[in-house]
Amino acid sequence: ENASLSANTWTFAIEHAGKRLKERGEADKKTISGVFHATTLSDLPLIELAADFNVKEAKHLEKVADAVARCTHGAKSPARLIGALTWLVHFKQVPARFIMYLKTVYDSDLITEEAVRAWYAAPAATLLADLPESEVVIGEAEIAVLKKAAVMFIQWLDQQGEESEEGSDEEEEED
């Protein structure tokens, strides 16, 4: 197994580190992340999520947002952060939760409205370049499903923009 690890990608390392953490427990956290050379300590929250993905946990949404933002792939750019989030929902087979995670990342000020709009406006083929390499198959059809789910979030952003414009117009009239 060790020989094949060095030839594999970051996502393979995350998946297998999560599996080992689940098998060996909390005591081996740093040892496990250190064994997989494709990961760093900043990937530890994502490894922990891979080991214990409990959607019913009270702080689950915040944990996902933090883990994806801190991981070595997601920290590179807002587009890569959304790419890491896309990978995670497909790896854990919960693509329906993507929009909740995206909104939490946005609400936590980990990405801007402009980054969300840029992701939404980009062609699916372009967005595939922002995904981490993985054995998890994510294609244009999967991206299209996530974008369709994001329509309500984009509409909510539009409403927020309109309300803030109306508020600033009223403030100008009072002056």
PDB file of N, CA and C in Angstrom, residues 10-107:
ATOM      1  N   TRP A  10      -3.794  14.076  -3.716  1.00  0.00           N
ATOM      2  CA  TRP A  10      -4.186  14.656  -2.433  1.00  0.00           C
ATOM      3  C   TRP A  10      -5.492  14.054  -1.939  1.00  0.00           C
ATOM      4  N   THR A  11      -6.472  13.914  -2.818  1.00  0.00           N
ATOM      5  CA  THR A  11      -7.767  13.392  -2.390  1.00  0.00           C
ATOM      6  C   THR A  11      -7.651  11.949  -1.915  1.00  0.00           C
ATOM      7  N   PHE A  12      -6.822  11.156  -2.584  1.00  0.00           N
ATOM      8  CA  PHE A  12      -6.595   9.784  -2.150  1.00  0.00           C
ATOM      9  C   PHE A  12      -6.040   9.793  -0.733  1.00  0.00           C
ATOM     10  N   ALA A  13      -5.095  10.696  -0.494  1.00  0.00           N
ATOM     11  CA  ALA A  13      -4.492  10.802   0.836  1.00  0.00           C
ATOM     12  C   ALA A  13      -5.530  11.199   1.876  1.00  0.00           C
ATOM     13  N   ILE A  14      -6.377  12.168   1.565  1.00  0.00           N
ATOM     14  CA  ILE A  14      -7.425  12.599   2.495  1.00  0.00           C
ATOM     15  C   ILE A  14      -8.355  11.423   2.807  1.00  0.00           C
ATOM     16  N   GLU A  15      -8.795  10.726   1.756  1.00  0.00           N
ATOM     17  CA  GLU A  15      -9.725   9.614   1.939  1.00  0.00           C
ATOM     18  C   GLU A  15      -9.112   8.535   2.834  1.00  0.00           C
ATOM     19  N   HIS A  16      -7.878   8.165   2.541  1.00  0.00           N
ATOM     20  CA  HIS A  16      -7.258   7.080   3.295  1.00  0.00           C
ATOM     21  C   HIS A  16      -6.813   7.511   4.695  1.00  0.00           C
ATOM     22  N   ALA A  17      -6.416   8.754   4.840  1.00  0.00           N
ATOM     23  CA  ALA A  17      -6.084   9.248   6.175  1.00  0.00           C
ATOM     24  C   ALA A  17      -7.339   9.256   7.033  1.00  0.00           C
ATOM     25  N   GLY A  18      -8.467   9.652   6.456  1.00  0.00           N
ATOM     26  CA  GLY A  18      -9.734   9.620   7.180  1.00  0.00           C
ATOM     27  C   GLY A  18     -10.108   8.208   7.599  1.00  0.00           C
ATOM     28  N   LYS A  19      -9.885   7.265   6.706  1.00  0.00           N
ATOM     29  CA  LYS A  19     -10.186   5.864   7.013  1.00  0.00           C
ATOM     30  C   LYS A  19      -9.304   5.370   8.161  1.00  0.00           C
ATOM     31  N   ARG A  20      -8.031   5.710   8.108  1.00  0.00           N
ATOM     32  CA  ARG A  20      -7.120   5.278   9.174  1.00  0.00           C
ATOM     33  C   ARG A  20      -7.450   5.960  10.498  1.00  0.00           C
ATOM     34  N   LEU A  21      -7.831   7.227  10.441  1.00  0.00           N
ATOM     35  CA  LEU A  21      -8.203   7.925  11.672  1.00  0.00           C
ATOM     36  C   LEU A  21      -9.414   7.245  12.311  1.00  0.00           C
ATOM     37  N   LYS A  22     -10.367   6.879  11.479  1.00  0.00           N
ATOM     38  CA  LYS A  22     -11.559   6.211  11.984  1.00  0.00           C
ATOM     39  C   LYS A  22     -11.188   4.876  12.634  1.00  0.00           C
ATOM     40  N   GLU A  23     -10.240   4.164  12.027  1.00  0.00           N
ATOM     41  CA  GLU A  23      -9.816   2.865  12.557  1.00  0.00           C
ATOM     42  C   GLU A  23      -8.982   3.009  13.831  1.00  0.00           C
ATOM     43  N   ARG A  24      -8.090   3.996  13.876  1.00  0.00           N
ATOM     44  CA  ARG A  24      -7.114   4.084  14.958  1.00  0.00           C
ATOM     45  C   ARG A  24      -7.468   5.078  16.048  1.00  0.00           C
ATOM     46  N   GLY A  25      -8.325   6.015  15.765  1.00  0.00           N
ATOM     47  CA  GLY A  25      -8.783   6.943  16.790  1.00  0.00           C
ATOM     48  C   GLY A  25      -7.962   8.212  16.924  1.00  0.00           C
ATOM     49  N   GLU A  26      -8.411   9.070  17.838  1.00  0.00           N
ATOM     50  CA  GLU A  26      -7.865  10.406  18.061  1.00  0.00           C
ATOM     51  C   GLU A  26      -6.361  10.443  18.337  1.00  0.00           C
ATOM     52  N   ALA A  27      -5.836   9.448  19.029  1.00  0.00           N
ATOM     53  CA  ALA A  27      -4.434   9.473  19.454  1.00  0.00           C
ATOM     54  C   ALA A  27      -3.466   9.562  18.270  1.00  0.00           C
ATOM     55  N   ASP A  28      -3.861   9.059  17.125  1.00  0.00           N
ATOM     56  CA  ASP A  28      -2.958   9.016  15.975  1.00  0.00           C
ATOM     57  C   ASP A  28      -3.179  10.145  14.965  1.00  0.00           C
ATOM     58  N   LYS A  29      -3.915  11.189  15.330  1.00  0.00           N
ATOM     59  CA  LYS A  29      -4.245  12.261  14.380  1.00  0.00           C
ATOM     60  C   LYS A  29      -3.031  12.793  13.621  1.00  0.00           C
ATOM     61  N   LYS A  30      -2.059  13.341  14.348  1.00  0.00           N
ATOM     62  CA  LYS A  30      -0.905  13.966  13.693  1.00  0.00           C
ATOM     63  C   LYS A  30      -0.049  12.929  12.980  1.00  0.00           C
ATOM     64  N   THR A  31       0.078  11.756  13.527  1.00  0.00           N
ATOM     65  CA  THR A  31       0.841  10.693  12.879  1.00  0.00           C
ATOM     66  C   THR A  31       0.200  10.329  11.552  1.00  0.00           C
ATOM     67  N   ILE A  32      -1.110  10.191  11.560  1.00  0.00           N
ATOM     68  CA  ILE A  32      -1.823   9.812  10.343  1.00  0.00           C
ATOM     69  C   ILE A  32      -1.661  10.876   9.264  1.00  0.00           C
ATOM     70  N   SER A  33      -1.829  12.154   9.605  1.00  0.00           N
ATOM     71  CA  SER A  33      -1.687  13.191   8.574  1.00  0.00           C
ATOM     72  C   SER A  33      -0.242  13.269   8.096  1.00  0.00           C
ATOM     73  N   GLY A  34       0.724  12.952   8.946  1.00  0.00           N
ATOM     74  CA  GLY A  34       2.124  12.988   8.550  1.00  0.00           C
ATOM     75  C   GLY A  34       2.523  11.857   7.627  1.00  0.00           C
ATOM     76  N   VAL A  35       1.836  10.720   7.716  1.00  0.00           N
ATOM     77  CA  VAL A  35       2.155   9.563   6.878  1.00  0.00           C
ATOM     78  C   VAL A  35       1.834   9.864   5.416  1.00  0.00           C
ATOM     79  N   PHE A  36       0.807  10.623   5.199  1.00  0.00           N
ATOM     80  CA  PHE A  36       0.377  10.919   3.831  1.00  0.00           C
ATOM     81  C   PHE A  36       1.049  12.208   3.371  1.00  0.00           C
ATOM     82  N   HIS A  37       2.070  12.072   2.573  1.00  0.00           N
ATOM     83  CA  HIS A  37       2.898  13.208   2.175  1.00  0.00           C
ATOM     84  C   HIS A  37       2.141  14.234   1.335  1.00  0.00           C
ATOM     85  N   ALA A  38       1.004  13.846   0.788  1.00  0.00           N
ATOM     86  CA  ALA A  38       0.209  14.781  -0.011  1.00  0.00           C
ATOM     87  C   ALA A  38      -0.592  15.731   0.870  1.00  0.00           C
ATOM     88  N   THR A  39      -0.600  15.489   2.186  1.00  0.00           N
ATOM     89  CA  THR A  39      -1.382  16.339   3.080  1.00  0.00           C
ATOM     90  C   THR A  39      -0.463  17.118   4.011  1.00  0.00           C
ATOM     91  N   THR A  40      -1.030  18.142   4.646  1.00  0.00           N
ATOM     92  CA  THR A  40      -0.326  18.922   5.656  1.00  0.00           C
ATOM     93  C   THR A  40      -1.226  18.994   6.890  1.00  0.00           C
ATOM     94  N   LEU A  41      -0.716  19.588   7.961  1.00  0.00           N
ATOM     95  CA  LEU A  41      -1.552  19.727   9.158  1.00  0.00           C
ATOM     96  C   LEU A  41      -2.791  20.567   8.884  1.00  0.00           C
ATOM     97  N   SER A  42      -2.733  21.455   7.893  1.00  0.00           N
ATOM     98  CA  SER A  42      -3.919  22.249   7.580  1.00  0.00           C
ATOM     99  C   SER A  42      -5.032  21.388   6.981  1.00  0.00           C
ATOM    100  N   ASP A  43      -4.681  20.182   6.543  1.00  0.00           N
ATOM    101  CA  ASP A  43      -5.690  19.256   6.018  1.00  0.00           C
ATOM    102  C   ASP A  43      -6.358  18.432   7.108  1.00  0.00           C
ATOM    103  N   LEU A  44      -5.857  18.525   8.333  1.00  0.00           N
ATOM    104  CA  LEU A  44      -6.376  17.693   9.424  1.00  0.00           C
ATOM    105  C   LEU A  44      -7.888  17.834   9.633  1.00  0.00           C
ATOM    106  N   PRO A  45      -8.469  19.052   9.622  1.00  0.00           N
ATOM    107  CA  PRO A  45      -9.932  19.130   9.778  1.00  0.00           C
ATOM    108  C   PRO A  45     -10.690  18.385   8.666  1.00  0.00           C
ATOM    109  N   LEU A  46     -10.149  18.413   7.449  1.00  0.00           N
ATOM    110  CA  LEU A  46     -10.804  17.698   6.349  1.00  0.00           C
ATOM    111  C   LEU A  46     -10.650  16.187   6.534  1.00  0.00           C
ATOM    112  N   ILE A  47      -9.489  15.752   7.016  1.00  0.00           N
ATOM    113  CA  ILE A  47      -9.279  14.336   7.304  1.00  0.00           C
ATOM    114  C   ILE A  47     -10.261  13.875   8.389  1.00  0.00           C
ATOM    115  N   GLU A  48     -10.433  14.717   9.404  1.00  0.00           N
ATOM    116  CA  GLU A  48     -11.391  14.376  10.463  1.00  0.00           C
ATOM    117  C   GLU A  48     -12.807  14.262   9.913  1.00  0.00           C
ATOM    118  N   LEU A  49     -13.165  15.136   8.972  1.00  0.00           N
ATOM    119  CA  LEU A  49     -14.490  15.045   8.349  1.00  0.00           C
ATOM    120  C   LEU A  49     -14.622  13.754   7.553  1.00  0.00           C
ATOM    121  N   ALA A  50     -13.556  13.380   6.847  1.00  0.00           N
ATOM    122  CA  ALA A  50     -13.593  12.139   6.079  1.00  0.00           C
ATOM    123  C   ALA A  50     -13.808  10.949   7.007  1.00  0.00           C
ATOM    124  N   ALA A  51     -13.252  11.034   8.216  1.00  0.00           N
ATOM    125  CA  ALA A  51     -13.390   9.939   9.185  1.00  0.00           C
ATOM    126  C   ALA A  51     -14.756   9.924   9.845  1.00  0.00           C
ATOM    127  N   ASP A  52     -15.301  11.083  10.137  1.00  0.00           N
ATOM    128  CA  ASP A  52     -16.556  11.155  10.887  1.00  0.00           C
ATOM    129  C   ASP A  52     -17.431  12.251  10.297  1.00  0.00           C
ATOM    130  N   PHE A  53     -18.185  11.918   9.278  1.00  0.00           N
ATOM    131  CA  PHE A  53     -19.027  12.877   8.576  1.00  0.00           C
ATOM    132  C   PHE A  53     -20.435  12.777   9.146  1.00  0.00           C
ATOM    133  N   ASN A  54     -20.665  13.507  10.225  1.00  0.00           N
ATOM    134  CA  ASN A  54     -21.930  13.426  10.950  1.00  0.00           C
ATOM    135  C   ASN A  54     -22.764  14.671  10.653  1.00  0.00           C
ATOM    136  N   VAL A  55     -23.680  14.557   9.712  1.00  0.00           N
ATOM    137  CA  VAL A  55     -24.479  15.716   9.298  1.00  0.00           C
ATOM    138  C   VAL A  55     -25.439  16.184  10.385  1.00  0.00           C
ATOM    139  N   LYS A  56     -25.661  15.366  11.411  1.00  0.00           N
ATOM    140  CA  LYS A  56     -26.577  15.744  12.483  1.00  0.00           C
ATOM    141  C   LYS A  56     -25.872  16.468  13.624  1.00  0.00           C
ATOM    142  N   GLU A  57     -24.554  16.544  13.557  1.00  0.00           N
ATOM    143  CA  GLU A  57     -23.792  17.239  14.597  1.00  0.00           C
ATOM    144  C   GLU A  57     -24.107  18.734  14.552  1.00  0.00           C
ATOM    145  N   ALA A  58     -24.209  19.353  15.714  1.00  0.00           N
ATOM    146  CA  ALA A  58     -24.638  20.757  15.817  1.00  0.00           C
ATOM    147  C   ALA A  58     -23.786  21.706  14.967  1.00  0.00           C
ATOM    148  N   LYS A  59     -22.503  21.562  14.987  1.00  0.00           N
ATOM    149  CA  LYS A  59     -21.609  22.489  14.279  1.00  0.00           C
ATOM    150  C   LYS A  59     -21.114  21.917  12.946  1.00  0.00           C
ATOM    151  N   HIS A  60     -21.851  20.969  12.368  1.00  0.00           N
ATOM    152  CA  HIS A  60     -21.403  20.299  11.151  1.00  0.00           C
ATOM    153  C   HIS A  60     -21.146  21.281   9.996  1.00  0.00           C
ATOM    154  N   LEU A  61     -22.084  22.176   9.753  1.00  0.00           N
ATOM    155  CA  LEU A  61     -21.923  23.116   8.636  1.00  0.00           C
ATOM    156  C   LEU A  61     -20.663  23.964   8.801  1.00  0.00           C
ATOM    157  N   GLU A  62     -20.444  24.458  10.015  1.00  0.00           N
ATOM    158  CA  GLU A  62     -19.266  25.287  10.285  1.00  0.00           C
ATOM    159  C   GLU A  62     -17.981  24.473  10.156  1.00  0.00           C
ATOM    160  N   LYS A  63     -18.010  23.196  10.589  1.00  0.00           N
ATOM    161  CA  LYS A  63     -16.838  22.338  10.465  1.00  0.00           C
ATOM    162  C   LYS A  63     -16.477  22.113   9.004  1.00  0.00           C
ATOM    163  N   VAL A  64     -17.486  21.892   8.172  1.00  0.00           N
ATOM    164  CA  VAL A  64     -17.243  21.702   6.737  1.00  0.00           C
ATOM    165  C   VAL A  64     -16.650  22.975   6.142  1.00  0.00           C
ATOM    166  N   ALA A  65     -17.237  24.120   6.451  1.00  0.00           N
ATOM    167  CA  ALA A  65     -16.738  25.393   5.921  1.00  0.00           C
ATOM    168  C   ALA A  65     -15.279  25.620   6.324  1.00  0.00           C
ATOM    169  N   ASP A  66     -14.977  25.418   7.585  1.00  0.00           N
ATOM    170  CA  ASP A  66     -13.620  25.617   8.083  1.00  0.00           C
ATOM    171  C   ASP A  66     -12.646  24.635   7.451  1.00  0.00           C
ATOM    172  N   ALA A  67     -13.022  23.359   7.381  1.00  0.00           N
ATOM    173  CA  ALA A  67     -12.128  22.333   6.836  1.00  0.00           C
ATOM    174  C   ALA A  67     -11.808  22.591   5.374  1.00  0.00           C
ATOM    175  N   VAL A  68     -12.814  22.956   4.598  1.00  0.00           N
ATOM    176  CA  VAL A  68     -12.609  23.185   3.170  1.00  0.00           C
ATOM    177  C   VAL A  68     -11.783  24.455   2.938  1.00  0.00           C
ATOM    178  N   ALA A  69     -12.011  25.472   3.751  1.00  0.00           N
ATOM    179  CA  ALA A  69     -11.260  26.725   3.591  1.00  0.00           C
ATOM    180  C   ALA A  69      -9.793  26.565   3.995  1.00  0.00           C
ATOM    181  N   ARG A  70      -9.516  25.728   4.994  1.00  0.00           N
ATOM    182  CA  ARG A  70      -8.152  25.565   5.492  1.00  0.00           C
ATOM    183  C   ARG A  70      -7.332  24.540   4.722  1.00  0.00           C
ATOM    184  N   CYS A  71      -7.986  23.604   4.051  1.00  0.00           N
ATOM    185  CA  CYS A  71      -7.241  22.528   3.393  1.00  0.00           C
ATOM    186  C   CYS A  71      -6.315  23.085   2.319  1.00  0.00           C
ATOM    187  N   THR A  72      -5.278  22.332   1.989  1.00  0.00           N
ATOM    188  CA  THR A  72      -4.268  22.833   1.054  1.00  0.00           C
ATOM    189  C   THR A  72      -4.850  23.140  -0.313  1.00  0.00           C
ATOM    190  N   HIS A  73      -5.886  22.430  -0.739  1.00  0.00           N
ATOM    191  CA  HIS A  73      -6.494  22.717  -2.042  1.00  0.00           C
ATOM    192  C   HIS A  73      -7.381  23.953  -1.965  1.00  0.00           C
ATOM    193  N   GLY A  74      -8.235  24.014  -0.949  1.00  0.00           N
ATOM    194  CA  GLY A  74      -9.208  25.099  -0.835  1.00  0.00           C
ATOM    195  C   GLY A  74      -8.611  26.441  -0.497  1.00  0.00           C
ATOM    196  N   ALA A  75      -7.455  26.447   0.164  1.00  0.00           N
ATOM    197  CA  ALA A  75      -6.830  27.708   0.579  1.00  0.00           C
ATOM    198  C   ALA A  75      -6.171  28.453  -0.575  1.00  0.00           C
ATOM    199  N   LYS A  76      -6.047  27.818  -1.728  1.00  0.00           N
ATOM    200  CA  LYS A  76      -5.334  28.438  -2.857  1.00  0.00           C
ATOM    201  C   LYS A  76      -6.108  29.583  -3.502  1.00  0.00           C
ATOM    202  N   SER A  77      -7.426  29.472  -3.560  1.00  0.00           N
ATOM    203  CA  SER A  77      -8.255  30.515  -4.174  1.00  0.00           C
ATOM    204  C   SER A  77      -9.714  30.234  -3.873  1.00  0.00           C
ATOM    205  N   PRO A  78     -10.578  31.245  -4.022  1.00  0.00           N
ATOM    206  CA  PRO A  78     -12.006  31.002  -3.818  1.00  0.00           C
ATOM    207  C   PRO A  78     -12.562  29.928  -4.771  1.00  0.00           C
ATOM    208  N   ALA A  79     -12.083  29.926  -5.997  1.00  0.00           N
ATOM    209  CA  ALA A  79     -12.547  28.924  -6.961  1.00  0.00           C
ATOM    210  C   ALA A  79     -12.134  27.524  -6.519  1.00  0.00           C
ATOM    211  N   ARG A  80     -10.918  27.389  -5.995  1.00  0.00           N
ATOM    212  CA  ARG A  80     -10.441  26.091  -5.498  1.00  0.00           C
ATOM    213  C   ARG A  80     -11.196  25.689  -4.231  1.00  0.00           C
ATOM    214  N   LEU A  81     -11.573  26.658  -3.402  1.00  0.00           N
ATOM    215  CA  LEU A  81     -12.366  26.360  -2.211  1.00  0.00           C
ATOM    216  C   LEU A  81     -13.697  25.744  -2.625  1.00  0.00           C
ATOM    217  N   ILE A  82     -14.357  26.342  -3.600  1.00  0.00           N
ATOM    218  CA  ILE A  82     -15.628  25.788  -4.093  1.00  0.00           C
ATOM    219  C   ILE A  82     -15.372  24.435  -4.755  1.00  0.00           C
ATOM    220  N   GLY A  83     -14.229  24.287  -5.419  1.00  0.00           N
ATOM    221  CA  GLY A  83     -13.861  22.995  -6.006  1.00  0.00           C
ATOM    222  C   GLY A  83     -13.689  21.918  -4.946  1.00  0.00           C
ATOM    223  N   ALA A  84     -13.040  22.269  -3.827  1.00  0.00           N
ATOM    224  CA  ALA A  84     -12.859  21.315  -2.730  1.00  0.00           C
ATOM    225  C   ALA A  84     -14.211  20.951  -2.112  1.00  0.00           C
ATOM    226  N   LEU A  85     -15.099  21.917  -2.008  1.00  0.00           N
ATOM    227  CA  LEU A  85     -16.443  21.676  -1.488  1.00  0.00           C
ATOM    228  C   LEU A  85     -17.214  20.744  -2.433  1.00  0.00           C
ATOM    229  N   THR A  86     -17.076  20.970  -3.724  1.00  0.00           N
ATOM    230  CA  THR A  86     -17.712  20.115  -4.731  1.00  0.00           C
ATOM    231  C   THR A  86     -17.208  18.678  -4.588  1.00  0.00           C
ATOM    232  N   TRP A  87     -15.875  18.536  -4.457  1.00  0.00           N
ATOM    233  CA  TRP A  87     -15.301  17.199  -4.284  1.00  0.00           C
ATOM    234  C   TRP A  87     -15.858  16.538  -3.016  1.00  0.00           C
ATOM    235  N   LEU A  88     -15.897  17.281  -1.917  1.00  0.00           N
ATOM    236  CA  LEU A  88     -16.326  16.719  -0.643  1.00  0.00           C
ATOM    237  C   LEU A  88     -17.757  16.190  -0.712  1.00  0.00           C
ATOM    238  N   VAL A  89     -18.671  16.959  -1.295  1.00  0.00           N
ATOM    239  CA  VAL A  89     -20.069  16.497  -1.329  1.00  0.00           C
ATOM    240  C   VAL A  89     -20.227  15.264  -2.213  1.00  0.00           C
ATOM    241  N   HIS A  90     -19.383  15.155  -3.238  1.00  0.00           N
ATOM    242  CA  HIS A  90     -19.459  13.961  -4.078  1.00  0.00           C
ATOM    243  C   HIS A  90     -18.745  12.784  -3.424  1.00  0.00           C
ATOM    244  N   PHE A  91     -17.633  13.038  -2.763  1.00  0.00           N
ATOM    245  CA  PHE A  91     -16.915  11.982  -2.057  1.00  0.00           C
ATOM    246  C   PHE A  91     -17.783  11.383  -0.954  1.00  0.00           C
ATOM    247  N   LYS A  92     -18.476  12.236  -0.206  1.00  0.00           N
ATOM    248  CA  LYS A  92     -19.337  11.757   0.881  1.00  0.00           C
ATOM    249  C   LYS A  92     -20.757  11.437   0.391  1.00  0.00           C
ATOM    250  N   GLN A  93     -20.993  11.577  -0.892  1.00  0.00           N
ATOM    251  CA  GLN A  93     -22.270  11.254  -1.538  1.00  0.00           C
ATOM    252  C   GLN A  93     -23.444  12.039  -0.962  1.00  0.00           C
ATOM    253  N   VAL A  94     -23.224  13.332  -0.775  1.00  0.00           N
ATOM    254  CA  VAL A  94     -24.285  14.212  -0.283  1.00  0.00           C
ATOM    255  C   VAL A  94     -24.374  15.502  -1.121  1.00  0.00           C
ATOM    256  N   PRO A  95     -24.455  15.372  -2.458  1.00  0.00           N
ATOM    257  CA  PRO A  95     -24.483  16.592  -3.275  1.00  0.00           C
ATOM    258  C   PRO A  95     -25.657  17.512  -2.962  1.00  0.00           C
ATOM    259  N   ALA A  96     -26.734  16.969  -2.415  1.00  0.00           N
ATOM    260  CA  ALA A  96     -27.895  17.802  -2.071  1.00  0.00           C
ATOM    261  C   ALA A  96     -27.550  18.806  -0.966  1.00  0.00           C
ATOM    262  N   ARG A  97     -26.497  18.553  -0.196  1.00  0.00           N
ATOM    263  CA  ARG A  97     -26.100  19.454   0.891  1.00  0.00           C
ATOM    264  C   ARG A  97     -25.157  20.571   0.404  1.00  0.00           C
ATOM    265  N   PHE A  98     -24.767  20.535  -0.856  1.00  0.00           N
ATOM    266  CA  PHE A  98     -23.804  21.509  -1.388  1.00  0.00           C
ATOM    267  C   PHE A  98     -24.231  22.942  -1.114  1.00  0.00           C
ATOM    268  N   ILE A  99     -25.476  23.269  -1.379  1.00  0.00           N
ATOM    269  CA  ILE A  99     -25.918  24.648  -1.245  1.00  0.00           C
ATOM    270  C   ILE A  99     -25.856  25.114   0.211  1.00  0.00           C
ATOM    271  N   MET A 100     -26.141  24.226   1.150  1.00  0.00           N
ATOM    272  CA  MET A 100     -26.031  24.603   2.572  1.00  0.00           C
ATOM    273  C   MET A 100     -24.574  24.897   2.937  1.00  0.00           C
ATOM    274  N   TYR A 101     -23.683  24.069   2.422  1.00  0.00           N
ATOM    275  CA  TYR A 101     -22.255  24.279   2.705  1.00  0.00           C
ATOM    276  C   TYR A 101     -21.759  25.560   2.031  1.00  0.00           C
ATOM    277  N   LEU A 102     -22.189  25.797   0.789  1.00  0.00           N
ATOM    278  CA  LEU A 102     -21.774  27.007   0.083  1.00  0.00           C
ATOM    279  C   LEU A 102     -22.251  28.253   0.824  1.00  0.00           C
ATOM    280  N   LYS A 103     -23.488  28.241   1.275  1.00  0.00           N
ATOM    281  CA  LYS A 103     -24.006  29.401   2.012  1.00  0.00           C
ATOM    282  C   LYS A 103     -23.259  29.587   3.329  1.00  0.00           C
ATOM    283  N   THR A 104     -22.917  28.495   4.002  1.00  0.00           N
ATOM    284  CA  THR A 104     -22.166  28.599   5.256  1.00  0.00           C
ATOM    285  C   THR A 104     -20.776  29.170   5.010  1.00  0.00           C
ATOM    286  N   VAL A 105     -20.134  28.747   3.940  1.00  0.00           N
ATOM    287  CA  VAL A 105     -18.818  29.290   3.579  1.00  0.00           C
ATOM    288  C   VAL A 105     -18.947  30.783   3.302  1.00  0.00           C
ATOM    289  N   TYR A 106     -20.010  31.165   2.611  1.00  0.00           N
ATOM    290  CA  TYR A 106     -20.271  32.577   2.319  1.00  0.00           C
ATOM    291  C   TYR A 106     -20.569  33.359   3.600  1.00  0.00           C
ATOM    292  N   ASP A 107     -21.466  32.834   4.434  1.00  0.00           N
ATOM    293  CA  ASP A 107     -21.835  33.507   5.687  1.00  0.00           C
ATOM    294  C   ASP A 107     -20.655  33.649   6.641  1.00  0.00           C
TER     295      ASP A 107
END
